[in-house]
Amino acid sequence: MDQHQAKREMRERLLAARRAMPAAERTAAGSALRDAVLALPGITMGGTVCAYHSIGTEPPTHKLVAALWKHGVYVLLPVVLADGSLDWAAYEGPDSLTPADHGLLEPMGQRYGAEAVHRAAAVICPALAVDHGGVRLGRGAGYYDRALARVGPNTLTLAAVYDDEFVDTVPAEPHDQPVGAVVTPGGGVRRLAPQ
Ligand SMILES: Nc1ncnc2c1ncn2[C@@H]1O[C@H](COP(=O)(O)OP(=O)(O)OP(=O)(O)O)[C@@H](O)[C@H]1O
Ligand SMILES: [Mg+2]
């Protein structure tokens, strides 16, 4: 089986497990992810943090996004562009979001372009799984592979996943961009060594 097919099967399995997760567990995960990221040294010291506004069964980030913003962090959220890249726009509170394609909510604030991730202190990415070497499995569109290729040398890249989604091995393809850390509800933030 090739890596592409292995990814597809892994996505199906993980998405089914997410659908089966009790709502209360998901809600608790959102609080734990918020607390774990806020505990990162320096995270509220005035830098920019790129994050995502979760939908459906994704690890919940609404509490995290709101808390970062309330602590004065400059929070950017992705805006999906037709060319397959992500633009980044400022989150300015819950009222600054508007419905977009695929059930997403997008920020209406000023847009800073795809290169905005380069100067971010941290980029918090969605993922379905992450392995010990930082290989992440996304939803299969490559948006975050393209975005992570643009981060700067001092940007901390983090994938947010549920506890069971931090795994030994994720199938990797040459274009996959590893992340530098994982954040899980039960384990907090852990740095990952590229393999
Ligand atoms: N830098 C890139 N330039 C052009 N295409 C790319 C790039 N990175 C990835 N892709 C394309 O994106 C497609 C999906 O990649 P992949 O299966 O790794 O998605 P993913 O990492 O799960 O998704 P996402 O990054 O959106 O969460 C692949 O067909 C790949 O060729
Ligand atoms: Mg990928």
PDB file of C-alpha atoms and ligand atoms in Angstrom, residues 7 11 136-138 142 145 173 175-177, ligand 2:
ATOM      1  CA  LYS A   7      -3.033   8.208   4.801  1.00  0.00           C
ATOM      2  CA  ARG A  11      -7.972   9.492   8.119  1.00  0.00           C
ATOM      3  CA  ARG A 136       1.323  15.417  10.779  1.00  0.00           C
ATOM      4  CA  LEU A 137      -1.698  13.981   9.044  1.00  0.00           C
ATOM      5  CA  GLY A 138      -4.158  16.641   7.903  1.00  0.00           C
ATOM      6  CA  GLY A 142      -2.098  20.202   1.666  1.00  0.00           C
ATOM      7  CA  ASP A 145       2.043  21.731   4.197  1.00  0.00           C
ATOM      8  CA  GLU A 173       5.222  11.849   1.717  1.00  0.00           C
ATOM      9  CA  HIS A 175       5.990  17.252   0.615  1.00  0.00           C
ATOM     10  CA  ASP A 176       4.866  16.776   4.239  1.00  0.00           C
ATOM     11  CA  GLN A 177       6.146  19.515   6.540  1.00  0.00           C
TER      12      GLN A 177
HETATM   13 MG    MG B   2       0.590  16.611   4.560  1.00  0.00          MG
END
